PDB file of C-alpha atoms in Angstrom:
ATOM      1  CA  MET A   1       0.058  -0.277   0.270  1.00  0.00           C
ATOM      2  CA  ASN A   2       1.294   3.367  -1.132  1.00  0.00           C
ATOM      3  CA  ARG A   3       2.229   5.612   2.425  1.00  0.00           C
ATOM      4  CA  LYS A   4       2.678   8.588   0.486  1.00  0.00           C
ATOM      5  CA  PRO A   5       0.080  11.960   1.547  1.00  0.00           C
ATOM      6  CA  VAL A   6      -1.998  12.724  -1.689  1.00  0.00           C
ATOM      7  CA  ILE A   7      -0.846  16.581  -2.577  1.00  0.00           C
ATOM      8  CA  ILE A   8      -2.248  18.565  -4.899  1.00  0.00           C
ATOM      9  CA  GLU A   9      -0.237  21.260  -6.574  1.00  0.00           C
ATOM     10  CA  ASP A  10      -1.523  24.083  -9.416  1.00  0.00           C
ATOM     11  CA  TYR A  11      -0.839  23.099 -13.329  1.00  0.00           C
ATOM     12  CA  ASN A  12       3.422  23.409 -13.317  1.00  0.00           C
ATOM     13  CA  ASN A  13       3.996  24.179 -17.130  1.00  0.00           C
ATOM     14  CA  GLU A  14       7.024  22.021 -16.297  1.00  0.00           C
ATOM     15  CA  TRP A  15       5.201  18.705 -16.389  1.00  0.00           C
ATOM     16  CA  PRO A  16       4.773  18.415 -20.601  1.00  0.00           C
ATOM     17  CA  MET A  17       8.785  18.810 -20.455  1.00  0.00           C
ATOM     18  CA  LYS A  18       8.939  16.008 -18.013  1.00  0.00           C
ATOM     19  CA  PHE A  19       7.257  13.726 -20.089  1.00  0.00           C
ATOM     20  CA  GLN A  20       8.802  14.751 -23.486  1.00  0.00           C
ATOM     21  CA  PHE A  21      12.099  14.217 -21.461  1.00  0.00           C
ATOM     22  CA  LEU A  22      10.996  10.110 -20.448  1.00  0.00           C
ATOM     23  CA  LYS A  23       9.430  10.033 -23.734  1.00  0.00           C
ATOM     24  CA  GLY A  24      12.774  10.345 -25.708  1.00  0.00           C
ATOM     25  CA  ILE A  25      14.505   7.852 -23.410  1.00  0.00           C
ATOM     26  CA  LEU A  26      11.561   5.524 -23.700  1.00  0.00           C
ATOM     27  CA  LEU A  27      11.440   5.684 -27.276  1.00  0.00           C
ATOM     28  CA  ASN A  28      15.002   5.075 -27.644  1.00  0.00           C
ATOM     29  CA  GLN A  29      15.087   1.902 -25.743  1.00  0.00           C
ATOM     30  CA  LEU A  30      11.510   0.779 -27.509  1.00  0.00           C
ATOM     31  CA  ASP A  31      12.276   1.677 -30.869  1.00  0.00           C
ATOM     32  CA  SER A  32       9.243   0.385 -33.221  1.00  0.00           C
ATOM     33  CA  LEU A  33       7.678  -1.479 -29.964  1.00  0.00           C
ATOM     34  CA  ALA A  34       5.759   1.713 -29.658  1.00  0.00           C
ATOM     35  CA  ILE A  35       3.421   2.483 -31.918  1.00  0.00           C
ATOM     36  CA  GLU A  36       3.016   5.321 -29.367  1.00  0.00           C
ATOM     37  CA  ILE A  37       4.222   6.984 -26.202  1.00  0.00           C
ATOM     38  CA  GLU A  38       1.071   9.488 -25.010  1.00  0.00           C
ATOM     39  CA  HIS A  39       1.093  11.409 -21.625  1.00  0.00           C
ATOM     40  CA  VAL A  40      -1.818  11.015 -19.540  1.00  0.00           C
ATOM     41  CA  GLY A  41      -3.291  12.213 -16.225  1.00  0.00           C
ATOM     42  CA  SER A  42      -3.948  15.719 -14.649  1.00  0.00           C
ATOM     43  CA  THR A  43      -0.579  16.372 -15.445  1.00  0.00           C
ATOM     44  CA  SER A  44      -1.239  16.239 -19.316  1.00  0.00           C
ATOM     45  CA  VAL A  45      -3.493  18.754 -19.067  1.00  0.00           C
ATOM     46  CA  PRO A  46      -2.714  22.446 -18.883  1.00  0.00           C
ATOM     47  CA  GLY A  47      -4.350  24.457 -16.274  1.00  0.00           C
ATOM     48  CA  LEU A  48      -5.138  20.869 -13.872  1.00  0.00           C
ATOM     49  CA  ALA A  49      -3.759  21.086 -10.415  1.00  0.00           C
ATOM     50  CA  ALA A  50      -2.603  17.653  -9.997  1.00  0.00           C
ATOM     51  CA  LYS A  51      -0.341  15.052  -7.910  1.00  0.00           C
ATOM     52  CA  PRO A  52       3.309  15.932  -9.618  1.00  0.00           C
ATOM     53  CA  ILE A  53       3.666  12.630 -10.855  1.00  0.00           C
ATOM     54  CA  ILE A  54       3.715  11.936 -14.659  1.00  0.00           C
ATOM     55  CA  ASP A  55       2.003   9.116 -16.575  1.00  0.00           C
ATOM     56  CA  VAL A  56       2.899   7.518 -19.391  1.00  0.00           C
ATOM     57  CA  ASP A  57       0.940   5.251 -21.585  1.00  0.00           C
ATOM     58  CA  ILE A  58       3.616   2.967 -23.967  1.00  0.00           C
ATOM     59  CA  VAL A  59       0.705   1.753 -26.912  1.00  0.00           C
ATOM     60  CA  ILE A  60       1.957  -1.586 -28.634  1.00  0.00           C
ATOM     61  CA  HIS A  61       0.933  -3.475 -31.206  1.00  0.00           C
ATOM     62  CA  SER A  62      -0.159  -6.762 -30.227  1.00  0.00           C
ATOM     63  CA  VAL A  63      -0.079  -8.566 -26.368  1.00  0.00           C
ATOM     64  CA  ASP A  64       2.854 -10.621 -28.537  1.00  0.00           C
ATOM     65  CA  ASP A  65       4.769  -7.810 -28.205  1.00  0.00           C
ATOM     66  CA  LEU A  66       4.784  -7.853 -24.320  1.00  0.00           C
ATOM     67  CA  PRO A  67       8.012 -10.294 -23.737  1.00  0.00           C
ATOM     68  CA  GLU A  68      10.633  -8.112 -25.399  1.00  0.00           C
ATOM     69  CA  VAL A  69       8.712  -4.775 -24.315  1.00  0.00           C
ATOM     70  CA  ILE A  70       9.171  -6.347 -20.488  1.00  0.00           C
ATOM     71  CA  HIS A  71      12.788  -7.382 -21.445  1.00  0.00           C
ATOM     72  CA  ARG A  72      13.390  -3.913 -22.843  1.00  0.00           C
ATOM     73  CA  LEU A  73      12.129  -1.447 -19.804  1.00  0.00           C
ATOM     74  CA  SER A  74      13.805  -4.190 -17.440  1.00  0.00           C
ATOM     75  CA  GLU A  75      17.657  -2.749 -19.335  1.00  0.00           C
ATOM     76  CA  LEU A  76      16.357   0.421 -18.393  1.00  0.00           C
ATOM     77  CA  GLY A  77      15.334  -0.650 -14.361  1.00  0.00           C
ATOM     78  CA  TYR A  78      11.426  -0.980 -14.675  1.00  0.00           C
ATOM     79  CA  PHE A  79      10.564  -3.979 -13.435  1.00  0.00           C
ATOM     80  CA  HIS A  80       6.535  -4.939 -14.544  1.00  0.00           C
ATOM     81  CA  GLU A  81       3.830  -5.627 -12.166  1.00  0.00           C
ATOM     82  CA  GLY A  82       0.923  -7.025 -13.981  1.00  0.00           C
ATOM     83  CA  ASP A  83      -2.315  -6.328 -15.439  1.00  0.00           C
ATOM     84  CA  LEU A  84      -3.587  -4.878 -11.594  1.00  0.00           C
ATOM     85  CA  GLY A  85      -6.619  -6.019 -12.536  1.00  0.00           C
ATOM     86  CA  ILE A  86      -6.781  -3.611 -15.598  1.00  0.00           C
ATOM     87  CA  LYS A  87      -7.574  -5.748 -19.022  1.00  0.00           C
ATOM     88  CA  ASP A  88      -4.710  -4.676 -21.755  1.00  0.00           C
ATOM     89  CA  ARG A  89      -2.974  -2.014 -19.466  1.00  0.00           C
ATOM     90  CA  GLU A  90       0.233  -3.601 -18.165  1.00  0.00           C
ATOM     91  CA  ALA A  91       1.760  -1.228 -15.404  1.00  0.00           C
ATOM     92  CA  PHE A  92       5.519  -0.939 -14.731  1.00  0.00           C
ATOM     93  CA  LYS A  93       7.567   0.141 -11.372  1.00  0.00           C
ATOM     94  CA  ARG A  94      10.445   2.075 -11.326  1.00  0.00           C
ATOM     95  CA  SER A  95      13.691   0.224  -8.954  1.00  0.00           C
ATOM     96  CA  ASP A  96      14.577   3.464  -7.801  1.00  0.00           C
ATOM     97  CA  ASN A  97      14.481   7.311  -8.837  1.00  0.00           C
ATOM     98  CA  LYS A  98      17.008   7.107 -11.585  1.00  0.00           C
ATOM     99  CA  VAL A  99      14.821   4.826 -13.801  1.00  0.00           C
ATOM    100  CA  PRO A 100      14.729   5.601 -16.756  1.00  0.00           C
ATOM    101  CA  TYR A 101      18.873   5.062 -16.899  1.00  0.00           C
ATOM    102  CA  ASN A 102      20.211   7.268 -19.091  1.00  0.00           C
ATOM    103  CA  ASN A 103      23.731   8.439 -19.455  1.00  0.00           C
ATOM    104  CA  GLU A 104      23.581  10.710 -16.696  1.00  0.00           C
ATOM    105  CA  MET A 105      22.412   8.535 -14.467  1.00  0.00           C
ATOM    106  CA  ASN A 106      20.591  11.197 -12.188  1.00  0.00           C
ATOM    107  CA  ASP A 107      17.385  11.725 -10.494  1.00  0.00           C
ATOM    108  CA  LYS A 108      14.154  11.574 -13.332  1.00  0.00           C
ATOM    109  CA  PRO A 109      11.086  12.981 -12.663  1.00  0.00           C
ATOM    110  CA  GLU A 110       8.406  10.665 -10.269  1.00  0.00           C
ATOM    111  CA  HIS A 111       5.921   8.761 -12.938  1.00  0.00           C
ATOM    112  CA  HIS A 112       3.753   5.968 -13.170  1.00  0.00           C
ATOM    113  CA  LEU A 113       4.738   3.885 -16.278  1.00  0.00           C
ATOM    114  CA  TYR A 114       1.709   1.557 -18.375  1.00  0.00           C
ATOM    115  CA  VAL A 115       2.211  -0.399 -21.906  1.00  0.00           C
ATOM    116  CA  CYS A 116      -1.107  -0.483 -23.095  1.00  0.00           C
ATOM    117  CA  ILE A 117      -2.169  -2.709 -26.431  1.00  0.00           C
ATOM    118  CA  LYS A 118      -3.902  -0.662 -29.198  1.00  0.00           C
ATOM    119  CA  GLU A 119      -7.155  -1.888 -28.391  1.00  0.00           C
ATOM    120  CA  SER A 120      -6.935  -1.328 -24.652  1.00  0.00           C
ATOM    121  CA  GLU A 121     -10.283   0.238 -23.352  1.00  0.00           C
ATOM    122  CA  GLU A 122      -8.696   1.730 -20.427  1.00  0.00           C
ATOM    123  CA  LEU A 123      -6.323   3.038 -23.050  1.00  0.00           C
ATOM    124  CA  LYS A 124      -9.284   4.994 -24.782  1.00  0.00           C
ATOM    125  CA  ARG A 125     -10.664   5.830 -21.526  1.00  0.00           C
ATOM    126  CA  HIS A 126      -7.267   7.922 -20.630  1.00  0.00           C
ATOM    127  CA  ILE A 127      -6.952   9.519 -24.216  1.00  0.00           C
ATOM    128  CA  LEU A 128     -10.790  10.658 -24.364  1.00  0.00           C
ATOM    129  CA  PHE A 129     -10.804  11.490 -20.521  1.00  0.00           C
ATOM    130  CA  ARG A 130      -7.625  13.655 -21.167  1.00  0.00           C
ATOM    131  CA  GLU A 131      -8.862  15.162 -24.767  1.00  0.00           C
ATOM    132  CA  LEU A 132     -12.103  16.165 -22.858  1.00  0.00           C
ATOM    133  CA  LEU A 133     -10.967  18.195 -20.342  1.00  0.00           C
ATOM    134  CA  ARG A 134      -8.573  20.016 -22.736  1.00  0.00           C
ATOM    135  CA  ALA A 135     -11.391  20.628 -24.741  1.00  0.00           C
ATOM    136  CA  ASN A 136     -13.184  22.054 -21.959  1.00  0.00           C
ATOM    137  CA  PRO A 137     -11.738  24.570 -19.591  1.00  0.00           C
ATOM    138  CA  VAL A 138     -15.026  24.484 -16.807  1.00  0.00           C
ATOM    139  CA  LEU A 139     -14.658  21.230 -16.500  1.00  0.00           C
ATOM    140  CA  VAL A 140     -10.771  21.905 -15.446  1.00  0.00           C
ATOM    141  CA  GLU A 141     -11.944  24.263 -12.757  1.00  0.00           C
ATOM    142  CA  GLU A 142     -14.241  21.702 -11.501  1.00  0.00           C
ATOM    143  CA  TYR A 143     -12.272  18.887 -11.443  1.00  0.00           C
ATOM    144  CA  GLY A 144      -9.360  19.949  -9.912  1.00  0.00           C
ATOM    145  CA  MET A 145     -11.218  21.799  -7.074  1.00  0.00           C
ATOM    146  CA  LEU A 146     -12.326  18.319  -6.792  1.00  0.00           C
ATOM    147  CA  LYS A 147      -9.113  16.863  -6.484  1.00  0.00           C
ATOM    148  CA  LYS A 148      -8.206  19.430  -3.495  1.00  0.00           C
ATOM    149  CA  GLU A 149     -11.229  18.859  -1.411  1.00  0.00           C
ATOM    150  CA  LEU A 150     -10.251  15.295  -1.546  1.00  0.00           C
ATOM    151  CA  ALA A 151      -6.609  15.083  -1.457  1.00  0.00           C
ATOM    152  CA  GLU A 152      -7.370  17.379   1.881  1.00  0.00           C
ATOM    153  CA  LYS A 153     -10.246  14.597   3.118  1.00  0.00           C
ATOM    154  CA  TYR A 154      -8.808  11.802   2.032  1.00  0.00           C
ATOM    155  CA  GLN A 155      -4.724  12.853   2.462  1.00  0.00           C
ATOM    156  CA  ASP A 156      -3.693   9.537   3.951  1.00  0.00           C
ATOM    157  CA  ASN A 157      -5.702   7.170   1.782  1.00  0.00           C
ATOM    158  CA  ARG A 158      -4.703   7.588  -1.856  1.00  0.00           C
ATOM    159  CA  GLN A 159      -7.325   4.699  -2.482  1.00  0.00           C
ATOM    160  CA  ALA A 160     -10.203   6.708  -0.936  1.00  0.00           C
ATOM    161  CA  TYR A 161      -8.802  10.512  -2.927  1.00  0.00           C
ATOM    162  CA  SER A 162      -9.256   7.888  -6.455  1.00  0.00           C
ATOM    163  CA  ASP A 163     -12.331   5.976  -5.400  1.00  0.00           C
ATOM    164  CA  GLY A 164     -13.720   9.854  -5.227  1.00  0.00           C
ATOM    165  CA  LYS A 165     -12.934  11.233  -8.789  1.00  0.00           C
ATOM    166  CA  THR A 166     -14.630   8.139  -9.924  1.00  0.00           C
ATOM    167  CA  ASP A 167     -17.912   9.319 -10.549  1.00  0.00           C
ATOM    168  CA  PHE A 168     -16.906  12.589 -11.900  1.00  0.00           C
ATOM    169  CA  ILE A 169     -14.567  10.659 -14.348  1.00  0.00           C
ATOM    170  CA  ILE A 170     -17.111   8.177 -15.206  1.00  0.00           C
ATOM    171  CA  SER A 171     -19.800  11.656 -15.449  1.00  0.00           C
ATOM    172  CA  ALA A 172     -17.892  13.499 -17.715  1.00  0.00           C
ATOM    173  CA  ILE A 173     -16.963  10.422 -20.120  1.00  0.00           C
ATOM    174  CA  ASN A 174     -20.534   9.362 -20.758  1.00  0.00           C
ATOM    175  CA  LYS A 175     -22.034  13.015 -21.261  1.00  0.00           C
ATOM    176  CA  VAL A 176     -19.809  12.945 -24.296  1.00  0.00           C
ATOM    177  CA  THR A 177     -20.067   9.052 -25.472  1.00  0.00           C
ATOM    178  CA  GLU A 178     -23.920   9.786 -24.897  1.00  0.00           C
ATOM    179  CA  GLY A 179     -24.459  13.050 -26.018  1.00  0.00           C
TER     180      GLY A 179
END
C-alpha cells in the first residue's frame, strides 16, 4: 500500500517537458515496438491541478510484443507488476529514482508507466478523458477543485482519493459518449 500523502499542486508548465524527456528515453529504448507514447492523466491537461506525477501510456501493437517490451524496459530499471486487474494495461514500477536509466544516471521525474495494447479500453478512456478536459476549461476547474477537496479529506488514503474521483470521470465521459 502506498503510504505517501496525497498532495495536489497547481498546474506546472514543466510537466509537458518532463514527459517529453521521459518519452525520448523510452522511444530510444523501445524503437518500433512503441506505436505511440502518450502523456495521460492530470499532468497532461494545461491548467489542471494534479499530483506532480507524470502518467505515461506506451501503446504497443499486440500482447505478442509484451515479452520484448518487458525485457527492454527492465534494461532501463523498470520491473513488471502485471495488469493489476485492468485488462490490456500492464503496470511497471521504477526500481529507483534514476529510472529510466540513461547516460547521466541522474534522478528522473516521478512517473507512473503503463503499457497498453492499441485496442485497450483503459487507453481509450485515458485519451478520451484527457481530450475532454483539454477542450473544456470549466470541466478542468471543476475537476481541479474536486481533486483538491478529496486530497484534503483523504490526504493519507490514496485509494479513497482515487475512488472519490470515479463518479466525476464516469459522468464526464458518459456525457460525451452518450451525447
